[in-house]
Amino acid sequence: MACIDHHSNSGLPSVTLMGMRRASSPTNRESCLAICFALLILLFAAVRLPAMPRAEKHETRHQIEHLEDAWRNAVLKANITAMDALLADDYIAISPTGILQSKEQALANLRSGTMHFKSIELTDRKIRIYGTTALVTSRAEISGTGPEGEVSGSYRYTRVYVKDPRGVWRIVSFEASKIREPGEPH
């Protein structure tokens, strides 16, 4: 049995009670949208990680540049002690030929002299810092000798540093790729 909607003057039969509702004006909708938008901005601002202060970022960048120079010198001078201090215990490298190398293997290769670098010239260095992680990309012009003989050429590499719980930056990852000239065989 249908009842009459008493909230309206229409007098039409209805099976549900219909409440009174005012029509939204464009001004009310715009105000509601503005409030929702402001709340979203506040929410994102509260969740966003705080940015590293400029002075701290500059100091971190300086530390990483120093560590990059220390790595270069350790490789050129086959300084096992310096390299051991630079590499994290779980360090892993990917050579230009795709071979994986652990910290122990890297130190053993440096110790044995199977790979000897005469020169390493680094250019186009870029350092990006993400909290306790630093990502370094660079170009390296190398000259040296390896198990197969003379080794030289241009390489791009990526090195990843992570700050350990004691606040010491360590290299956790390294990957290098040979830069090939157009038409050069793979």
Coordinates of C-alpha atoms in Angstrom, one line a residue:
M1 CA 0.0 0.0 0.0
A2 CA 1.4 3.3 -1.1
C3 CA 1.4 6.2 1.3
I4 CA 1.4 9.9 0.5
D5 CA 4.7 11.8 0.8
H6 CA 3.9 14.3 3.5
H7 CA 7.1 16.2 3.0
S8 CA 6.2 17.5 -0.3
N9 CA 3.3 19.4 -1.7
S10 CA 3.1 17.2 -4.7
G11 CA 0.6 14.7 -3.2
L12 CA 2.2 11.9 -5.3
P13 CA 2.0 8.3 -3.9
S14 CA 5.4 7.0 -2.7
V15 CA 6.7 3.8 -1.0
T16 CA 9.6 5.6 0.7
L17 CA 9.8 8.5 2.9
M18 CA 11.4 11.4 1.2
G19 CA 13.3 13.9 3.4
M20 CA 13.6 17.5 2.7
R21 CA 16.9 18.5 1.1
R22 CA 17.9 21.9 -0.1
A23 CA 19.4 22.1 -3.6
S24 CA 23.2 22.7 -3.5
S25 CA 24.1 26.0 -5.0
P26 CA 27.3 26.3 -7.0
T27 CA 28.8 28.4 -4.2
N28 CA 28.3 25.6 -1.6
R29 CA 29.8 23.0 -4.0
E30 CA 32.8 25.2 -4.6
S31 CA 33.3 25.8 -0.9
C32 CA 33.1 22.0 -0.3
L33 CA 35.6 21.3 -3.0
A34 CA 38.0 23.9 -1.7
I35 CA 37.9 22.5 1.8
C36 CA 38.4 18.9 0.5
F37 CA 41.3 20.1 -1.7
A38 CA 42.9 21.9 1.3
L39 CA 42.5 18.8 3.5
L40 CA 44.2 16.7 0.8
I41 CA 47.1 19.1 0.6
L42 CA 47.5 19.0 4.4
L43 CA 47.4 15.2 4.3
F44 CA 50.1 15.0 1.7
A45 CA 52.2 17.5 3.6
A46 CA 51.9 15.5 6.8
V47 CA 52.9 12.3 5.1
R48 CA 55.7 13.7 3.0
L49 CA 59.2 13.0 4.3
P50 CA 61.0 16.1 5.6
A51 CA 63.6 17.4 3.1
M52 CA 67.2 17.2 4.0
P53 CA 68.5 20.6 5.0
R54 CA 70.7 22.3 2.4
A55 CA 73.8 22.3 4.5
E56 CA 73.5 18.7 5.4
K57 CA 72.9 17.7 1.8
H58 CA 76.0 19.7 0.8
E59 CA 78.1 17.9 3.5
T60 CA 76.8 14.5 2.4
R61 CA 77.6 15.2 -1.2
H62 CA 81.2 16.3 -0.1
Q63 CA 81.6 13.0 1.9
I64 CA 80.5 10.9 -1.1
E65 CA 82.9 12.8 -3.4
H66 CA 85.7 12.1 -1.0
L67 CA 84.7 8.4 -0.8
E68 CA 84.7 8.2 -4.7
D69 CA 88.3 9.6 -4.7
A70 CA 89.3 7.1 -1.9
W71 CA 87.8 4.3 -4.0
R72 CA 89.8 5.4 -7.1
N73 CA 93.0 5.7 -5.1
A74 CA 92.5 2.3 -3.5
V75 CA 92.0 0.6 -6.9
L76 CA 95.0 2.4 -8.5
K77 CA 97.3 1.5 -5.5
A78 CA 95.8 -1.9 -4.8
N79 CA 95.2 -0.8 -1.2
I80 CA 93.3 -3.8 0.3
T81 CA 92.8 -2.1 3.7
A82 CA 91.2 1.0 2.2
M83 CA 89.0 -1.0 -0.1
D84 CA 87.9 -3.3 2.7
A85 CA 86.8 -0.2 4.7
L86 CA 84.9 1.2 1.7
L87 CA 82.9 -2.0 0.9
A88 CA 79.9 -3.2 2.9
D89 CA 80.0 -6.8 3.9
D90 CA 77.1 -7.6 1.6
Y91 CA 78.6 -5.7 -1.4
I92 CA 77.9 -7.0 -4.8
A93 CA 79.3 -5.8 -8.1
I94 CA 78.3 -6.5 -11.7
S95 CA 81.3 -6.3 -14.1
P96 CA 81.0 -5.0 -17.7
T97 CA 80.9 -8.7 -18.8
G98 CA 78.0 -9.4 -16.4
I99 CA 79.9 -11.4 -13.8
L100 CA 78.8 -11.0 -10.2
Q101 CA 81.5 -10.2 -7.6
S102 CA 81.2 -10.3 -3.8
K103 CA 83.3 -8.2 -1.4
E104 CA 85.6 -11.2 -0.8
Q105 CA 86.1 -11.7 -4.5
A106 CA 86.8 -8.0 -5.1
L107 CA 89.4 -8.0 -2.4
A108 CA 91.0 -11.2 -3.7
N109 CA 91.2 -9.8 -7.2
L110 CA 92.8 -6.6 -5.9
R111 CA 95.2 -8.6 -3.8
S112 CA 96.3 -11.0 -6.6
G113 CA 96.9 -8.2 -9.1
T114 CA 95.0 -10.0 -11.9
M115 CA 93.5 -6.7 -12.8
H116 CA 95.9 -3.7 -12.6
F117 CA 94.8 -0.2 -13.4
K118 CA 97.4 2.3 -14.8
S119 CA 94.9 5.1 -14.9
I120 CA 91.3 5.9 -14.1
E121 CA 90.0 9.3 -15.1
L122 CA 86.5 10.1 -13.8
T123 CA 84.2 12.7 -15.4
D124 CA 80.5 13.6 -15.6
R125 CA 79.9 12.6 -11.9
K126 CA 76.4 12.9 -10.6
I127 CA 75.5 12.3 -7.0
R128 CA 71.9 11.9 -5.9
I129 CA 71.0 11.5 -2.2
Y130 CA 68.0 9.8 -0.8
G131 CA 68.1 9.9 3.0
T132 CA 70.7 7.3 4.0
T133 CA 71.3 6.2 0.4
A134 CA 73.5 7.9 -2.2
L135 CA 73.6 7.0 -5.9
V136 CA 76.6 8.0 -8.0
T137 CA 76.8 7.8 -11.8
S138 CA 80.0 8.7 -13.6
R139 CA 82.1 8.1 -16.7
A140 CA 85.4 6.4 -16.4
E141 CA 88.3 6.4 -18.9
I142 CA 90.5 3.4 -17.8
S143 CA 93.8 1.9 -18.8
G144 CA 95.2 -1.2 -17.4
T145 CA 95.9 -4.9 -17.8
G146 CA 93.7 -7.9 -17.0
P147 CA 93.9 -11.6 -17.3
E148 CA 93.3 -11.3 -21.1
G149 CA 95.9 -8.5 -21.6
E150 CA 95.5 -4.8 -22.2
V151 CA 92.2 -3.2 -21.0
S152 CA 91.2 0.3 -21.8
G153 CA 88.2 2.3 -22.8
S154 CA 85.3 4.3 -21.7
Y155 CA 82.8 3.0 -19.2
R156 CA 79.7 4.3 -17.4
Y157 CA 79.1 3.1 -13.9
T158 CA 76.7 3.3 -11.0
R159 CA 77.8 3.0 -7.4
V160 CA 75.4 2.9 -4.5
Y161 CA 76.4 4.0 -1.0
V162 CA 74.3 3.3 2.2
K163 CA 74.9 4.9 5.6
D164 CA 75.1 2.2 8.2
P165 CA 73.6 2.5 11.7
R166 CA 76.9 4.0 13.0
G167 CA 76.7 6.8 10.4
V168 CA 79.5 5.4 8.1
W169 CA 78.9 5.4 4.3
R170 CA 79.7 2.0 2.6
I171 CA 79.5 0.9 -1.0
V172 CA 76.8 -1.8 -1.3
S173 CA 76.6 -2.0 -5.1
F174 CA 78.5 -1.3 -8.3
E175 CA 77.8 -1.9 -11.9
A176 CA 79.8 -0.9 -15.0
S177 CA 79.1 -0.9 -18.7
K178 CA 81.5 -0.3 -21.6
I179 CA 80.6 2.6 -23.8
R180 CA 80.6 1.4 -27.3
E181 CA 81.1 3.6 -30.4
P182 CA 78.6 3.3 -33.2
G183 CA 79.5 0.3 -35.3
E184 CA 81.8 -1.1 -32.7
P185 CA 81.3 -4.9 -32.2
H186 CA 79.8 -6.1 -28.9

